[in-house]
Coordinates of C-alpha atoms in Angstrom, one line a residue:
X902 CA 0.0 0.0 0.0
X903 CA 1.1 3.8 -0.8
X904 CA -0.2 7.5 -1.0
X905 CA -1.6 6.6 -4.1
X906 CA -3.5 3.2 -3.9
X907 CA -2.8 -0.4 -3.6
X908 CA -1.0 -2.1 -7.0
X909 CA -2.9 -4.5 -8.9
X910 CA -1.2 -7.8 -7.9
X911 CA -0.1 -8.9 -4.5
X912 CA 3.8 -9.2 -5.5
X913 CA 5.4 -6.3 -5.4
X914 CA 6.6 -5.6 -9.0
X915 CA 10.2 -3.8 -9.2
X916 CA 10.6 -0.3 -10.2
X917 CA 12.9 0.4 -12.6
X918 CA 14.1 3.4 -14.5
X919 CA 12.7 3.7 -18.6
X920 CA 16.2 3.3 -19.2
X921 CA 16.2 -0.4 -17.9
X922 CA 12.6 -1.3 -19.2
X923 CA 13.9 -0.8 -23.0
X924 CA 17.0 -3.7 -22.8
X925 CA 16.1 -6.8 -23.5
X926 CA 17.0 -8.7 -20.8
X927 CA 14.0 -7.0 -19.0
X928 CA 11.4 -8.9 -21.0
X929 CA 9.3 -11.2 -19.3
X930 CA 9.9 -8.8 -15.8
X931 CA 6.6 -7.1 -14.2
X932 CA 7.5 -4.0 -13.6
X933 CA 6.8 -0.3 -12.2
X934 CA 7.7 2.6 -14.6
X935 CA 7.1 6.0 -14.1
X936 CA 7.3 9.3 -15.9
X937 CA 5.8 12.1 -18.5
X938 CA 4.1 11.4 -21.8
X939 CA 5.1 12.1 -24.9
X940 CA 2.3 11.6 -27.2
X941 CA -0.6 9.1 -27.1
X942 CA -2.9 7.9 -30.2
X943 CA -5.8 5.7 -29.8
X944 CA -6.0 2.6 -31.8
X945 CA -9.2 1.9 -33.4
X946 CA -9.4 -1.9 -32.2
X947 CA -9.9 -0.3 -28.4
X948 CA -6.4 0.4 -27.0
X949 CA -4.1 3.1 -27.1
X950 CA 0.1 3.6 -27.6
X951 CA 1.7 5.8 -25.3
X952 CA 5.2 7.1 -25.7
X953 CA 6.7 7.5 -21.8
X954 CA 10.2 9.3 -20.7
X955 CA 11.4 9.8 -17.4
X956 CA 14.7 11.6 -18.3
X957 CA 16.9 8.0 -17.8
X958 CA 17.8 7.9 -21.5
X959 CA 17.3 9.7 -24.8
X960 CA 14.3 6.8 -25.7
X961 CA 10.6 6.6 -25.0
X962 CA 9.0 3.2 -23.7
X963 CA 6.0 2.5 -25.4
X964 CA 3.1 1.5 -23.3
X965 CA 0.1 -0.3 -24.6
X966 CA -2.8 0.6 -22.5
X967 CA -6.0 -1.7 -23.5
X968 CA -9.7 -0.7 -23.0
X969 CA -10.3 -3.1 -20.2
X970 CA -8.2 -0.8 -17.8
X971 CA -11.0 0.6 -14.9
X972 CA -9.8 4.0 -16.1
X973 CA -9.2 4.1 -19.7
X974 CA -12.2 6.0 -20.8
X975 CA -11.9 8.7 -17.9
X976 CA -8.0 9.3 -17.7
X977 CA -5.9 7.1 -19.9
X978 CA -7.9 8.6 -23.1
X979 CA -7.8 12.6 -22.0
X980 CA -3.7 12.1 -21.4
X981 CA -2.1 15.0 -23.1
X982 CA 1.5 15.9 -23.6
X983 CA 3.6 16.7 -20.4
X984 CA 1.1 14.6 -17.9
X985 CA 3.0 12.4 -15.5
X986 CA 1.8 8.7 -14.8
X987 CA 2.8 5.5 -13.0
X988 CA 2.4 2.4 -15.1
X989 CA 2.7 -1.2 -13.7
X990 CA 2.8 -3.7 -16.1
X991 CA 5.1 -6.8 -18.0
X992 CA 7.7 -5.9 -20.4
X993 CA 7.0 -7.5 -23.7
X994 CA 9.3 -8.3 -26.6
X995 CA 8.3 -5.1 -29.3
X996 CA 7.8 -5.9 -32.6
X997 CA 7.8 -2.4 -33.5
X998 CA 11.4 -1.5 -35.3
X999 CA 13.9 0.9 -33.2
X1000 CA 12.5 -0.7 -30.0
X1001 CA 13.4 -3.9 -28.3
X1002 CA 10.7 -3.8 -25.8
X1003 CA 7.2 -2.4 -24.8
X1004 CA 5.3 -2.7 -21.7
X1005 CA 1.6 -4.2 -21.6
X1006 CA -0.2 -1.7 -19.0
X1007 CA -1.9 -3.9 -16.1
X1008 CA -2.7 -0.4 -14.3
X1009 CA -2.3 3.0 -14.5
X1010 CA -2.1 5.9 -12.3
X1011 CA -2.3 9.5 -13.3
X1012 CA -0.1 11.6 -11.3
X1013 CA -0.9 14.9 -12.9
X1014 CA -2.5 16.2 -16.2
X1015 CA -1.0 19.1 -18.4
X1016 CA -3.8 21.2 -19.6
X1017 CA -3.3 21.1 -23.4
X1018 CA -3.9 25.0 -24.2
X1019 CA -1.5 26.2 -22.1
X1020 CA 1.2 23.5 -22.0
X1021 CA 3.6 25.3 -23.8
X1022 CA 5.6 22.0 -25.2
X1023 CA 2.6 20.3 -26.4
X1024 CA 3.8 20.9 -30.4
X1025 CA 7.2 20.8 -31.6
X1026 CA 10.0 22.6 -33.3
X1027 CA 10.7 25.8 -30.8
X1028 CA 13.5 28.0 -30.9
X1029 CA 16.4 27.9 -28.6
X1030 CA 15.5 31.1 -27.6
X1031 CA 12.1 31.0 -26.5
X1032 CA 13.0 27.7 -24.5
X1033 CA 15.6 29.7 -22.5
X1034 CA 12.0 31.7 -21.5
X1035 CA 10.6 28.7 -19.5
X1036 CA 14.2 27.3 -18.4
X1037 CA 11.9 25.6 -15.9
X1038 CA 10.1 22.8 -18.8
X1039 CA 13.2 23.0 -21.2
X1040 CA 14.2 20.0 -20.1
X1041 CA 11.4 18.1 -21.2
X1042 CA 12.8 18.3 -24.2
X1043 CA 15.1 16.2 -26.1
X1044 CA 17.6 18.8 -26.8
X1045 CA 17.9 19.4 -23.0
X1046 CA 17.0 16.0 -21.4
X1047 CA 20.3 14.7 -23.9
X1048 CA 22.2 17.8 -22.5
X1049 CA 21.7 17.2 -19.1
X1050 CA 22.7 13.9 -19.6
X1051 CA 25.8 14.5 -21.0
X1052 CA 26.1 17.2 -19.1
X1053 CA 26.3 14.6 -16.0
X1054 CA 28.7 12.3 -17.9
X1055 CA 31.3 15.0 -18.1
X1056 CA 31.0 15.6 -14.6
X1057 CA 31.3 12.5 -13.5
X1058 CA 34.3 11.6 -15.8
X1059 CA 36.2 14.7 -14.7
X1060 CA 36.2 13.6 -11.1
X1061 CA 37.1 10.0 -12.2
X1062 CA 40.2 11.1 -13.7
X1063 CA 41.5 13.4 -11.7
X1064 CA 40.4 10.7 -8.6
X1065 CA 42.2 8.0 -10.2
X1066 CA 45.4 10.6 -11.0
X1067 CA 45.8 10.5 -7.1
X1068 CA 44.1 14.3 -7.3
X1069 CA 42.5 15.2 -4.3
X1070 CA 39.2 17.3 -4.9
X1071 CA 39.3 20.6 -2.7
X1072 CA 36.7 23.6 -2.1
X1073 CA 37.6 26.6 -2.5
X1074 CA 36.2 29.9 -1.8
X1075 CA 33.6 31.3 -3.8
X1076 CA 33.6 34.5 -1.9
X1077 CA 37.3 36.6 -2.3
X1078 CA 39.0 39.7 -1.6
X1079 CA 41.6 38.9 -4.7
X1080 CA 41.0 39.3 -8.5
X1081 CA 43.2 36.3 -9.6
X1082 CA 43.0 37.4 -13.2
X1083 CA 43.9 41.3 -12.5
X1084 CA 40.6 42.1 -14.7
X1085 CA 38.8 43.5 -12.1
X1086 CA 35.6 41.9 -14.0
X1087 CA 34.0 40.5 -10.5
X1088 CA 30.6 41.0 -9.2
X1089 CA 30.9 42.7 -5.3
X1090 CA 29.7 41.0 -2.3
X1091 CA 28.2 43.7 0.3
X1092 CA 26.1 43.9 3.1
X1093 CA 26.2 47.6 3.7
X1094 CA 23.0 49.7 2.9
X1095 CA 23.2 50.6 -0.9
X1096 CA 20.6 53.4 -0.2
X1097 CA 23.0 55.1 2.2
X1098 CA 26.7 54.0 2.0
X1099 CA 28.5 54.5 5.0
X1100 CA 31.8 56.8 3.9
X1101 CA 35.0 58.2 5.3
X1102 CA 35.5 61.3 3.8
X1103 CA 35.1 60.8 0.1
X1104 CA 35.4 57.1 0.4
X1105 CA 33.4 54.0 1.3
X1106 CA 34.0 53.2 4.8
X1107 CA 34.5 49.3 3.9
X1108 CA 35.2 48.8 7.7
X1109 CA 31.8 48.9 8.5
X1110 CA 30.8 46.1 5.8
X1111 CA 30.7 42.1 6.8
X1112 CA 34.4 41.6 6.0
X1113 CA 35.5 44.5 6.6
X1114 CA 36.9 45.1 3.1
X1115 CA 35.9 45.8 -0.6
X1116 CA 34.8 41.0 -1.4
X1117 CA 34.0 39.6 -4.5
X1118 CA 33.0 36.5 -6.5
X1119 CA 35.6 34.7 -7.3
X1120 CA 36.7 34.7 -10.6
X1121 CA 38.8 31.8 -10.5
X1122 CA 39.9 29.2 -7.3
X1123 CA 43.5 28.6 -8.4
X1124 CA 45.4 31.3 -6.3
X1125 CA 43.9 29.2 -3.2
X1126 CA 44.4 26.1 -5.0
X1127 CA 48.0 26.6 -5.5
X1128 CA 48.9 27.1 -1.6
X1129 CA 46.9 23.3 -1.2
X1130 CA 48.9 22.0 -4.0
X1131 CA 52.0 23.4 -2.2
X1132 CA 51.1 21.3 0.9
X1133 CA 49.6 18.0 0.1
X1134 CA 50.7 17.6 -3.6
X1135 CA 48.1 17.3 -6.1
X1136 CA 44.3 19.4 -6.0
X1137 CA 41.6 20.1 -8.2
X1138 CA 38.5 22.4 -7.8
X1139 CA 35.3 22.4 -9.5
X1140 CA 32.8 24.9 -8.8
X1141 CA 31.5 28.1 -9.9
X1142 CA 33.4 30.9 -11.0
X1143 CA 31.8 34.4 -11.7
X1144 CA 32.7 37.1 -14.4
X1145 CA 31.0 40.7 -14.5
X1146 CA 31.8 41.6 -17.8
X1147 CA 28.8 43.1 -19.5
X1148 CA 29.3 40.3 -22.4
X1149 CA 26.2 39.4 -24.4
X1150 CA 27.9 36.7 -26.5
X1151 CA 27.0 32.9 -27.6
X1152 CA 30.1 32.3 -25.8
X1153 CA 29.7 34.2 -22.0
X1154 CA 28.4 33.5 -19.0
X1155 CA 28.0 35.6 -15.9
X1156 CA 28.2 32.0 -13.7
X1157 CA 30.0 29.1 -15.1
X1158 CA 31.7 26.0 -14.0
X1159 CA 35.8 25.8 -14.0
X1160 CA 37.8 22.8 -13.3
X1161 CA 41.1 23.8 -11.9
X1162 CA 44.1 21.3 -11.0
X1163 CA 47.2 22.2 -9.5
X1164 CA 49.8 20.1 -9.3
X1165 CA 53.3 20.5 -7.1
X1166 CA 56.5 19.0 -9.0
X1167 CA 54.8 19.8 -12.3
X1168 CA 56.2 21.5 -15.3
X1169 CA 54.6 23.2 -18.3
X1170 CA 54.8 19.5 -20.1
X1171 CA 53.5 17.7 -17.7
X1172 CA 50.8 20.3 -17.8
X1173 CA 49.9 19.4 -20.9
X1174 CA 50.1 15.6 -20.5
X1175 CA 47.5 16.4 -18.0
X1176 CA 45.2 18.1 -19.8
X1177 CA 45.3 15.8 -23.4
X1178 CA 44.7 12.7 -21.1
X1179 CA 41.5 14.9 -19.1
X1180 CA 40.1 15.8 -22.6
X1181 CA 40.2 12.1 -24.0
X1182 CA 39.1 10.3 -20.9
X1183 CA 36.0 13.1 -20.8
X1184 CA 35.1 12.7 -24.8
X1185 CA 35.6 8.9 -24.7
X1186 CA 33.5 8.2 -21.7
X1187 CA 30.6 10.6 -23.6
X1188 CA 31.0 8.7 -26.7
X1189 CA 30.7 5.5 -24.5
X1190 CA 28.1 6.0 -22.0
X1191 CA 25.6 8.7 -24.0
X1192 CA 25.6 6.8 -27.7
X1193 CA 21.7 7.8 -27.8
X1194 CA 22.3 11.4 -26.8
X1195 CA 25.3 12.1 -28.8
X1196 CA 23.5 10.1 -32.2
X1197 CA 21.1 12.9 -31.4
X1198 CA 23.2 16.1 -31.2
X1199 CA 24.8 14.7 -34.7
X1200 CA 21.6 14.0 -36.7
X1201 CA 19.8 17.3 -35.4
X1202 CA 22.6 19.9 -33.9
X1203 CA 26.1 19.4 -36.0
X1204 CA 26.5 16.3 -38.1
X1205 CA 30.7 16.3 -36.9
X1206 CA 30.5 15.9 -33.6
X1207 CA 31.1 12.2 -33.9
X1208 CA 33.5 12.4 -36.2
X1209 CA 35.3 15.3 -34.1
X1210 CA 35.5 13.5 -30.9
X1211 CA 36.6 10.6 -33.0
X1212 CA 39.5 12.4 -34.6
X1213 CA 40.5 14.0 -31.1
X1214 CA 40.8 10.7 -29.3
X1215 CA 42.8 9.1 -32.4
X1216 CA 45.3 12.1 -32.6
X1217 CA 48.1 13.4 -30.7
X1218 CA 47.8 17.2 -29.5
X1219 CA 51.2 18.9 -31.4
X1220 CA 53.0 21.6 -29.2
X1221 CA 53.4 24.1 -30.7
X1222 CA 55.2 27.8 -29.5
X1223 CA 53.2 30.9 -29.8
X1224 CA 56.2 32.5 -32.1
X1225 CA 55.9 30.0 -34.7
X1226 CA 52.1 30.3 -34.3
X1227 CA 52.5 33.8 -35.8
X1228 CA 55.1 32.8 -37.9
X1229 CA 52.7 30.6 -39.6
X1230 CA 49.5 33.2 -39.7
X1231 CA 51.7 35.8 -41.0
X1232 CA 52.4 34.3 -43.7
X1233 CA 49.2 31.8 -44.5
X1234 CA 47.5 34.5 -46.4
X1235 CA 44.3 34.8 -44.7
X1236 CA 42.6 37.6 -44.2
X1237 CA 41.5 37.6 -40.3
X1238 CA 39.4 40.5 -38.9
X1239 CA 42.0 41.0 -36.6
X1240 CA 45.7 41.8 -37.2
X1241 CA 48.4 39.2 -36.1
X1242 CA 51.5 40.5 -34.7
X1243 CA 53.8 39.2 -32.5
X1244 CA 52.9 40.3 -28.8
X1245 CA 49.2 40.1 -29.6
X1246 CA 47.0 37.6 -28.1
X1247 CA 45.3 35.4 -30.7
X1248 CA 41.6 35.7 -31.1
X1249 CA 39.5 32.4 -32.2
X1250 CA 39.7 33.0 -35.8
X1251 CA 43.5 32.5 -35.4
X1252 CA 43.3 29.3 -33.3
X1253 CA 40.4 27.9 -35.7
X1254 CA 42.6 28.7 -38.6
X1255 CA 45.5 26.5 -36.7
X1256 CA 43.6 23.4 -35.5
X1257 CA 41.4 23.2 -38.6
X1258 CA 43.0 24.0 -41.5
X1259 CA 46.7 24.3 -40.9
X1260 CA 47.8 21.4 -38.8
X1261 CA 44.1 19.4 -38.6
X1262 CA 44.2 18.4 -35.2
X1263 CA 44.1 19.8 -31.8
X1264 CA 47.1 22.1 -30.5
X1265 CA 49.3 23.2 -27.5
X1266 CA 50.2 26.8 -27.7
X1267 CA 52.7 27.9 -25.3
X1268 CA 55.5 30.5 -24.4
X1269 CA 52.9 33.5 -24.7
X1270 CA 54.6 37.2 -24.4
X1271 CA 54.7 38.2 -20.6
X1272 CA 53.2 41.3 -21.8
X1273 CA 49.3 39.4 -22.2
X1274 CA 49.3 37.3 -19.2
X1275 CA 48.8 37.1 -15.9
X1276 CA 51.6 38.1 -13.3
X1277 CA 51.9 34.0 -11.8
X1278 CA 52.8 32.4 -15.2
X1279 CA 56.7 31.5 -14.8
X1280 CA 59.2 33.9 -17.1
X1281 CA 61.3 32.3 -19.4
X1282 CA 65.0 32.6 -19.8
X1283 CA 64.3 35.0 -22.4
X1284 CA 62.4 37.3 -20.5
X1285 CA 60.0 37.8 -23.0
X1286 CA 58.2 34.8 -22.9
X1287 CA 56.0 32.9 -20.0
X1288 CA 54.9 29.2 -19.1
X1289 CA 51.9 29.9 -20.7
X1290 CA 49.8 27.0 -22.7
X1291 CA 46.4 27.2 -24.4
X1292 CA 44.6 24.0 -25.5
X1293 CA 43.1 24.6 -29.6
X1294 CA 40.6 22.7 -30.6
X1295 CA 38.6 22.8 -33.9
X1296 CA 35.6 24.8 -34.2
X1297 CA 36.3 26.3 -31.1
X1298 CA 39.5 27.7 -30.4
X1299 CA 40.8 27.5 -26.7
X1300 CA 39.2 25.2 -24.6
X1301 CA 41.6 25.0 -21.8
X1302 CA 44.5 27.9 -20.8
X1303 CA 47.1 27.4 -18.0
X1304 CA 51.0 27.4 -17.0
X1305 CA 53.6 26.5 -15.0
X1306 CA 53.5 28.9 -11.8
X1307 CA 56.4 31.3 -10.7
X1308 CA 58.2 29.7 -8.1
X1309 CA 61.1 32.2 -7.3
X1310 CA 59.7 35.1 -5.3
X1311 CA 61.8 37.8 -6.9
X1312 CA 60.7 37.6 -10.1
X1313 CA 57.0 37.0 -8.8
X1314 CA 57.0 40.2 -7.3
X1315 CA 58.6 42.0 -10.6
X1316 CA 55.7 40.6 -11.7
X1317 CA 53.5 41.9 -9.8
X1318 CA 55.0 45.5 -9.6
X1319 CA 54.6 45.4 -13.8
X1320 CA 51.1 44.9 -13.3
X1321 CA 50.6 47.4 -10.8
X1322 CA 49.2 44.8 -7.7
X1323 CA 50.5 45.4 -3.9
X1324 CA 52.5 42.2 -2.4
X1325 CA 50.9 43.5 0.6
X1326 CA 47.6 42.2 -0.9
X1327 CA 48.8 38.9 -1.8
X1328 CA 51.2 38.2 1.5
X1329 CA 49.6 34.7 1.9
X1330 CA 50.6 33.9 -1.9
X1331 CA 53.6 35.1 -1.6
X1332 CA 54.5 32.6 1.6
X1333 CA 54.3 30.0 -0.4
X1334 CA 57.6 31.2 -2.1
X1335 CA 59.3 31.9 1.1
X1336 CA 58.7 28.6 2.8
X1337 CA 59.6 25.6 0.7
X1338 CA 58.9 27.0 -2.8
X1339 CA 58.8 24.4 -5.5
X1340 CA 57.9 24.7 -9.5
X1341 CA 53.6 23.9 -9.9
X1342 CA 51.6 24.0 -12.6
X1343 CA 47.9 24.0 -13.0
X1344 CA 45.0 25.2 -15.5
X1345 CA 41.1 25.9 -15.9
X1346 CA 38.8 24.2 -18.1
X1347 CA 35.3 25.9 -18.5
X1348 CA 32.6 23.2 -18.3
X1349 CA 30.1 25.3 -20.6
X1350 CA 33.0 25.6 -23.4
X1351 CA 33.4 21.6 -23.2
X1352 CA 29.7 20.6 -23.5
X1353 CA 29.5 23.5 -26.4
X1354 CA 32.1 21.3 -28.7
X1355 CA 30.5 18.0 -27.4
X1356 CA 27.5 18.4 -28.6
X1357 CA 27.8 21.1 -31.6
X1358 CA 25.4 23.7 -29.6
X1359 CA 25.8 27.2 -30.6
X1360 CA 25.0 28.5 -27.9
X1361 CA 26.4 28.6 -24.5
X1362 CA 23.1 29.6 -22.4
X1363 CA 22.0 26.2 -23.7
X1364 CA 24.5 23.8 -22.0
X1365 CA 23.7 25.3 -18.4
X1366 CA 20.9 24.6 -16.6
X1367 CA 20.3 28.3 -15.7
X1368 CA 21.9 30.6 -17.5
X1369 CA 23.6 34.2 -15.7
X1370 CA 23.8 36.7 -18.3
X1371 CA 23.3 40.1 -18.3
X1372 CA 19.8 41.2 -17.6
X1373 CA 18.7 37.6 -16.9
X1374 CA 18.6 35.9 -13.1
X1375 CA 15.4 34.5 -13.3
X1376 CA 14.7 31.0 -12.1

C-alpha cells in the first residue's frame, strides 16, 4: 500500500528506471515505470500507444494501454502531452522497429495532467530562444533531457580522472578579496545599505561592511588552490566561478563552471600531458556511455560531432610555441578580422585557422609574451616569454588555458609590480615562495565551453541549466 493506492497484484513488482525497461533482458519482468508522456494515439481496435520518458535515457518506452483498464475511458484517453503517470505492467518483446521492448499496462495511475492549451511544449520545433524563456520545462525536451545527460557524464568523468590521477578534490572559496586574473571583471559582495553607504571622507568606509573590506565573487579558485597544492601535492577544484563583464555573447556566461588542477613538481609539459589525457578520458567516456544522446546532437545539432571526438581521441595534440604560431599566420594568407602580430593575443579566428586547417588536429600553444598574461605564469630565460599554454581545438578555439607557476619570489614580485598589484595584498601567496617553494603547474577548463564542442550547440546559455547573463537571473 502507498499514497496513491494499492498495485494490482499482490507481488510487489520492481521499479525500474525507462532506461532499464527498453534492454532486452527486462522482458518477461513485471514492472513499475514512471514518468511524463510524450504523445498518445488511440487505436481503433480499443487500446491506445503511449510514448513514456522519465529523463533516464534519450528513448521513450512505449506503453500499450487496453480498453479493459477501470480508467481508460476517464483518464488514460484525455492524457495529453507533459502529464505524469505511474504504469505497472510486463515488459514485452516489441515488434515495432527501433525498439526492443514495450510494456503491456496492467494499471495506471495518473499523477498529474498538463492542460493542453496552455502547456507550452505540447507541439514541436521551438527555438532555442524562446525555451531559455521557460528554463523551468526545457528540459522536457530532447535537446535538454540529452544535455543534461551529457552534461552529467562530463561531470562524473572529470572527477574520475582526476580521482584516479591521485588528485584530491578541494573547495575553495567562492567569496574573495583577490581578483586572480587582475581584470577586475568580479561581481561585489556587500552587506552595507546601498541606499545610504556608510563613507570616510570621500570614500566608502568598507570597515563597517561584513568583511570588513571591498569582497568579491571569485573569478577563479587557483590562487587558493596553488597554496593546497603546495602542501599536500596534487588538487583540483570544481565549482562556480563568476565574471562581470557586461558580455552578451554565444560564448559568455556571468556563472559558469571551472575545473582547476594544480599540481606540485609539475612543469609546463606535464601540464599538458594532463590536460590531453582529461580531454580524452572526458570525450571517450561521452562517446561510450551517451551513444543515444550524442546520435542525437549529430543527426539534429552538427553532423561532426562524432566524427570530431573521434578524430581527437585518435590524434596526438602537437605543441606548438606561440612564435611560430604567428610565424605561420603571418604568412598563411588569410585575411583575419583582426591583425596578427607578434605580442598580440590570438583571437579564435586565429586558433580555428591552426587546429582546422593548418595542422588538422588539436594544439598546445605555449610561451605567450609576458606582456598578455597574468603576473603567476613563470618567465622564461628570455624574458620575453612565460609558461603559458592554451589548448586549440577545432571549431572552437581554446578550450583550456594554463601554466607553469612562478616559483622564485623575486621575479614573482617584478611581476606583480609590472602589473601594478600590492605584495601586501597577496602576503599569503607570496608565503608559499618563502617557505619551501617548488615549481607547480595548473590550468582551468570551463565546463560550458566543453559541452558546447561535445554536442555542436551554438550556444552557451543552452549547455547550463540556468543561465547568468546580463539582464537575466530569473529561475
Amino acid at each position: 500500500m502507498n499514497n496513491y493506492g494499492p498495485l494490482s497484484t499482490n507481488i510487489m513488482p520492481s521499479k525500474i528506471s525507462i532506461a532499464a525497461t527498453r534492454k532486452a533482458e527486462s522482458v518477461g519482468q513485471t514492472v513499475v515505470i514512471q514518468g511524463w508522456v510524450r504523445t498518445r494515439r488511440d487505436s481503433k481496435g480499443g487500446f491506445s500507444f503511449i510514448e513514456l520518458n522519465d529523463g533516464s535515457c534519450f528513448g521513450n518506452i512505449q506503453v500499450i494501454a487496453e480498453a479493459a483498464l477501470p480508467n481508460y475511458e476517464s483518464e488514460v484517453k484525455k492524457l495529453t502531452v507533459g502529464s505524469s503517470v505511474r504504469v505497472e505492467g510486463e515488459v514485452r518483446a516489441s515488434p515495432g522497429k527501433g525498439q526492443a521492448t514495450e510494456v503491456l499496462a496492467k494499471n495506471i495511475l495518473v499523477y498529474g495532467i498538463a492542460d493542453a492549451e496552455a502547456y507550452p511544449l505540447q507541439k514541436k520545433g521551438h527555438s532555442f530562444e524562446f525555451l531559455r524563456t521557460i528554463a523551468h520545462l526545457r528540459p522536457r525536451t530532447n535537446t535538454f533531457g540529452a544535455i543534461a545527460r551529457v552534461r552529467n557524464c562530463v561531470c562524473n568523468s572529470i572527477h574520475q580522472y582526476f580521482q584516479e590521477e591521485g588528485f584530491l578534490y578541494l573547495h575553495t572559496p567562492i567569496i574573495t578579496a583577490s581578483d586572480c586574473e587582475g581584470a577586475g571583471a568580479m561581481f561585489q559582495v556587500t552587506t552595507l545599505p546601498l541606499d545610504k553607504l556608510p563613507t570616510d571622507g570621500a570614500k566608502i568606509d568598507y570597515h563597517l561592511d561584513f568583511f570588513n573590506r571591498p569582497s568579491y565573487l571569485t573569478v577563479s579558485g587557483q590562487l587558493e588552490g596553488e597554496t593546497y597544492a603546495c602542501g599536500v601535492g596534487k588538487i583540483y577544484t570544481f565549482g562556480p566561478t563568476f565574471r562581470a563583464e557586461n558580455s552578451n555573447t554565444p560564448r559568455h556566461l556571468a556563472e559558469f563552471w571551472m575545473v582547476e588542477p594544480e599540481a606540485a613538481f609539475n612543469d609546463i609539459f606535464d601540464n599538458m600531458d594532463l590536460a590531453q589525457g582529461l580531454l580524452k578520458r572526458i570525450f571517450r567516456d561521452v562517446l561510450e556511455k551517451c551513444p543515444e544522446d550524442m546520435q542525437f546532437f549529430s543527426e539534429r545539432i552538427d553532423k561532426t560531432v562524432l566524427e570530431t571526438l573521434n578524430h581527437i581521441l585518435e590524434s596526438e595534440f602537437l605543441h606548438v610555441s606561440y612564435t611560430e604560431a604567428i610565424a605561420i599566420l603571418e604568412k598563411s594568407g588569410e585575411k583575419f578580422e583582426f591583425p596578427v602580430a607578434w605580442g598580440s593575443d590570438l583571437q579564435s579566428e586565429h586558433e580555428r585557422f591552426l587546429t582546422e586547417k593548418h595542422f588538422k588536429c588539436p594544439v598546445i600553444l605555449y610561451d605567450y609574451p609576458r606582456t598578455i598574461k597574468p603576473f603567476y605564469m613563470r618567465l622564461n630565460d628570455d624574458e620575453k616569454t612565460v609558461r603559458a599554454m592554451d589548448v586549440l581545438v577545432p571549431k572552437v578555439g581554446e578550450i583550456i588555458g594554463g601554466s607553469q607557476r612562478e616559483e622564485r619570489l623575486d621575479v614573482l614580485e617584478t611581476r606583480m609590480a609590472e602589473q601594478k598589484l600590492n605584495p601586501a595584498d597577496y602576503w599569503w601567496y607570496t608565503d608559499l615562495r618563502r617557505y619551501g617553494t617548488v615549481p607547480h603547474a595548473g590550468f582551468g577548463l570551463g565546463v560550458e565551453r566543453v559541452l558546447l564542442f561535445i554536442t555542436g550547440m551554438a550556444n552557451i546559455r543552452d549547455v547550463i541549466p540556468f543561465p547568468r547573463t546580463p539582464g537575466n537571473a530569473d529561475f
